[in-house]
Amino acid sequence: MNEVLVVLTNLPDEASARALASHLVENRLAACVNMLAPCRSVYRWHDAVEEAAEVPLLIKTSADRYAALEAAVRAAHPYELPEIIAVPVVRGLPAYLDWVAAEAALASTGHRPTP
């Protein structure tokens, strides 16, 4: 089974979050993207403490698709330095993890892998 990742990023508003989520799923870079409720982020940027409203995304993909996903996020993201953090999934419902891997594999092989 291909390693499954959860990739985290934050967008400045719902419209840009929705556009990125749709782009990633439509292009089979992600099997699923969860748009979470807006949050407040506090961070240091250019030696100043900043605060901003953001929309977090939880992106489920395979390790094989990570490089293409990262490139797509960077290309579409409005921030100068977007947060893009990949966390490996160490356990999960096997059927769900197989589904994530299969959805990502479609783009690279043109067919679903056999479980």
PDB file of C-alpha atoms in Angstrom:
ATOM      1  CA  MET A   1       0.000   0.000   0.000  1.00  0.00           C
ATOM      2  CA  ASN A   2       1.226   3.480  -0.871  1.00  0.00           C
ATOM      3  CA  GLU A   3       1.905   5.742   2.115  1.00  0.00           C
ATOM      4  CA  VAL A   4      -0.943   8.174   2.800  1.00  0.00           C
ATOM      5  CA  LEU A   5      -0.247  11.752   3.873  1.00  0.00           C
ATOM      6  CA  VAL A   6      -2.355  14.504   5.386  1.00  0.00           C
ATOM      7  CA  VAL A   7      -1.100  17.842   4.080  1.00  0.00           C
ATOM      8  CA  LEU A   8      -1.958  21.039   5.949  1.00  0.00           C
ATOM      9  CA  THR A   9      -2.187  24.526   4.520  1.00  0.00           C
ATOM     10  CA  ASN A  10      -4.095  27.726   5.301  1.00  0.00           C
ATOM     11  CA  LEU A  11      -5.710  30.155   2.870  1.00  0.00           C
ATOM     12  CA  PRO A  12      -6.748  33.754   3.516  1.00  0.00           C
ATOM     13  CA  ASP A  13     -10.446  33.296   2.645  1.00  0.00           C
ATOM     14  CA  GLU A  14     -13.115  30.761   1.752  1.00  0.00           C
ATOM     15  CA  ALA A  15     -13.045  31.528  -1.985  1.00  0.00           C
ATOM     16  CA  SER A  16      -9.323  30.797  -2.371  1.00  0.00           C
ATOM     17  CA  ALA A  17      -9.609  27.719  -0.118  1.00  0.00           C
ATOM     18  CA  ARG A  18     -12.520  26.363  -2.161  1.00  0.00           C
ATOM     19  CA  ALA A  19     -10.704  27.021  -5.451  1.00  0.00           C
ATOM     20  CA  LEU A  20      -7.538  25.257  -4.291  1.00  0.00           C
ATOM     21  CA  ALA A  21      -9.454  22.305  -2.824  1.00  0.00           C
ATOM     22  CA  SER A  22     -11.405  21.835  -6.066  1.00  0.00           C
ATOM     23  CA  HIS A  23      -8.254  22.115  -8.175  1.00  0.00           C
ATOM     24  CA  LEU A  24      -6.429  19.466  -6.132  1.00  0.00           C
ATOM     25  CA  VAL A  25      -9.296  16.963  -6.223  1.00  0.00           C
ATOM     26  CA  GLU A  26     -10.219  17.594  -9.883  1.00  0.00           C
ATOM     27  CA  ASN A  27      -6.586  17.013 -10.905  1.00  0.00           C
ATOM     28  CA  ARG A  28      -6.300  13.894  -8.722  1.00  0.00           C
ATOM     29  CA  LEU A  29      -3.538  15.367  -6.602  1.00  0.00           C
ATOM     30  CA  ALA A  30      -5.719  14.676  -3.572  1.00  0.00           C
ATOM     31  CA  ALA A  31      -8.450  12.149  -2.851  1.00  0.00           C
ATOM     32  CA  CYS A  32     -10.214  14.499  -0.446  1.00  0.00           C
ATOM     33  CA  VAL A  33      -9.788  17.995   0.979  1.00  0.00           C
ATOM     34  CA  ASN A  34     -11.522  19.165   4.147  1.00  0.00           C
ATOM     35  CA  MET A  35     -12.127  22.907   4.450  1.00  0.00           C
ATOM     36  CA  LEU A  36     -12.295  23.726   8.135  1.00  0.00           C
ATOM     37  CA  ALA A  37     -13.985  26.639   9.870  1.00  0.00           C
ATOM     38  CA  PRO A  38     -12.081  29.917   9.680  1.00  0.00           C
ATOM     39  CA  CYS A  39      -9.536  30.414  12.438  1.00  0.00           C
ATOM     40  CA  ARG A  40      -7.213  33.130  13.705  1.00  0.00           C
ATOM     41  CA  SER A  41      -3.496  32.620  13.210  1.00  0.00           C
ATOM     42  CA  VAL A  42      -0.829  34.479  15.148  1.00  0.00           C
ATOM     43  CA  TYR A  43       2.682  34.354  13.716  1.00  0.00           C
ATOM     44  CA  ARG A  44       5.910  36.289  13.339  1.00  0.00           C
ATOM     45  CA  TRP A  45       6.620  37.600   9.823  1.00  0.00           C
ATOM     46  CA  HIS A  46       9.391  40.039   8.861  1.00  0.00           C
ATOM     47  CA  ASP A  47      10.169  40.717  12.545  1.00  0.00           C
ATOM     48  CA  ALA A  48       6.589  41.668  13.407  1.00  0.00           C
ATOM     49  CA  VAL A  49       3.880  39.704  15.169  1.00  0.00           C
ATOM     50  CA  GLU A  50       0.920  39.379  12.810  1.00  0.00           C
ATOM     51  CA  GLU A  51      -2.621  38.084  13.186  1.00  0.00           C
ATOM     52  CA  ALA A  52      -4.875  36.957  10.356  1.00  0.00           C
ATOM     53  CA  ALA A  53      -8.100  35.097   9.641  1.00  0.00           C
ATOM     54  CA  GLU A  54      -7.415  31.909   7.684  1.00  0.00           C
ATOM     55  CA  VAL A  55      -9.240  28.862   6.332  1.00  0.00           C
ATOM     56  CA  PRO A  56      -7.357  25.623   7.096  1.00  0.00           C
ATOM     57  CA  LEU A  57      -7.312  22.768   4.591  1.00  0.00           C
ATOM     58  CA  LEU A  58      -6.655  19.100   5.414  1.00  0.00           C
ATOM     59  CA  ILE A  59      -5.549  17.436   2.187  1.00  0.00           C
ATOM     60  CA  LYS A  60      -5.418  13.628   1.888  1.00  0.00           C
ATOM     61  CA  THR A  61      -3.017  12.279  -0.729  1.00  0.00           C
ATOM     62  CA  SER A  62      -0.394   9.623  -1.347  1.00  0.00           C
ATOM     63  CA  ALA A  63       3.320  10.073  -0.791  1.00  0.00           C
ATOM     64  CA  ASP A  64       3.860   9.429  -4.508  1.00  0.00           C
ATOM     65  CA  ARG A  65       1.726  12.476  -5.388  1.00  0.00           C
ATOM     66  CA  TYR A  66       3.221  14.821  -2.764  1.00  0.00           C
ATOM     67  CA  ALA A  67       5.721  16.611  -5.034  1.00  0.00           C
ATOM     68  CA  ALA A  68       3.049  17.400  -7.634  1.00  0.00           C
ATOM     69  CA  LEU A  69       0.610  18.461  -4.919  1.00  0.00           C
ATOM     70  CA  GLU A  70       3.191  20.757  -3.313  1.00  0.00           C
ATOM     71  CA  ALA A  71       3.941  22.362  -6.686  1.00  0.00           C
ATOM     72  CA  ALA A  72       0.228  22.920  -7.331  1.00  0.00           C
ATOM     73  CA  VAL A  73      -0.319  24.473  -3.894  1.00  0.00           C
ATOM     74  CA  ARG A  74       2.670  26.782  -4.331  1.00  0.00           C
ATOM     75  CA  ALA A  75       1.507  27.851  -7.804  1.00  0.00           C
ATOM     76  CA  ALA A  76      -2.050  28.643  -6.687  1.00  0.00           C
ATOM     77  CA  HIS A  77      -1.380  29.965  -3.188  1.00  0.00           C
ATOM     78  CA  PRO A  78      -1.603  33.733  -2.666  1.00  0.00           C
ATOM     79  CA  TYR A  79       0.950  33.832   0.174  1.00  0.00           C
ATOM     80  CA  GLU A  80       4.617  34.602  -0.384  1.00  0.00           C
ATOM     81  CA  LEU A  81       5.520  31.647   1.856  1.00  0.00           C
ATOM     82  CA  PRO A  82       2.591  29.238   2.247  1.00  0.00           C
ATOM     83  CA  GLU A  83       2.417  26.739   5.060  1.00  0.00           C
ATOM     84  CA  ILE A  84       2.650  23.283   3.482  1.00  0.00           C
ATOM     85  CA  ILE A  85       3.181  20.521   6.027  1.00  0.00           C
ATOM     86  CA  ALA A  86       2.852  16.805   5.250  1.00  0.00           C
ATOM     87  CA  VAL A  87       2.100  14.395   8.075  1.00  0.00           C
ATOM     88  CA  PRO A  88       2.311  10.641   7.442  1.00  0.00           C
ATOM     89  CA  VAL A  89      -0.726   8.579   8.387  1.00  0.00           C
ATOM     90  CA  VAL A  90       0.561   5.723  10.523  1.00  0.00           C
ATOM     91  CA  ARG A  91      -2.799   4.016  11.064  1.00  0.00           C
ATOM     92  CA  GLY A  92      -6.293   4.249   9.662  1.00  0.00           C
ATOM     93  CA  LEU A  93      -9.211   2.309   8.305  1.00  0.00           C
ATOM     94  CA  PRO A  94      -7.549   0.126   5.648  1.00  0.00           C
ATOM     95  CA  ALA A  95     -10.360   0.560   3.122  1.00  0.00           C
ATOM     96  CA  TYR A  96     -10.177   4.367   3.460  1.00  0.00           C
ATOM     97  CA  LEU A  97      -6.387   4.421   3.097  1.00  0.00           C
ATOM     98  CA  ASP A  98      -6.667   2.164   0.036  1.00  0.00           C
ATOM     99  CA  TRP A  99      -9.216   4.589  -1.440  1.00  0.00           C
ATOM    100  CA  VAL A 100      -6.889   7.575  -0.920  1.00  0.00           C
ATOM    101  CA  ALA A 101      -3.990   5.700  -2.538  1.00  0.00           C
ATOM    102  CA  ALA A 102      -6.200   4.571  -5.439  1.00  0.00           C
ATOM    103  CA  GLU A 103      -7.520   8.074  -6.149  1.00  0.00           C
ATOM    104  CA  ALA A 104      -3.980   9.486  -6.255  1.00  0.00           C
ATOM    105  CA  ALA A 105      -2.741   6.560  -8.360  1.00  0.00           C
ATOM    106  CA  LEU A 106      -5.321   7.231 -11.082  1.00  0.00           C
ATOM    107  CA  ALA A 107      -3.453  10.296 -12.292  1.00  0.00           C
ATOM    108  CA  SER A 108      -0.072   8.642 -12.524  1.00  0.00           C
ATOM    109  CA  THR A 109      -1.047   5.216 -13.888  1.00  0.00           C
ATOM    110  CA  GLY A 110      -4.429   5.782 -15.508  1.00  0.00           C
ATOM    111  CA  HIS A 111      -5.999   2.931 -13.509  1.00  0.00           C
ATOM    112  CA  ARG A 112      -6.756   1.914  -9.972  1.00  0.00           C
ATOM    113  CA  PRO A 113      -4.244  -0.349  -8.245  1.00  0.00           C
ATOM    114  CA  THR A 114      -5.470  -3.788  -7.264  1.00  0.00           C
ATOM    115  CA  PRO A 115      -5.686  -4.170  -3.493  1.00  0.00           C
TER     116      PRO A 115
END
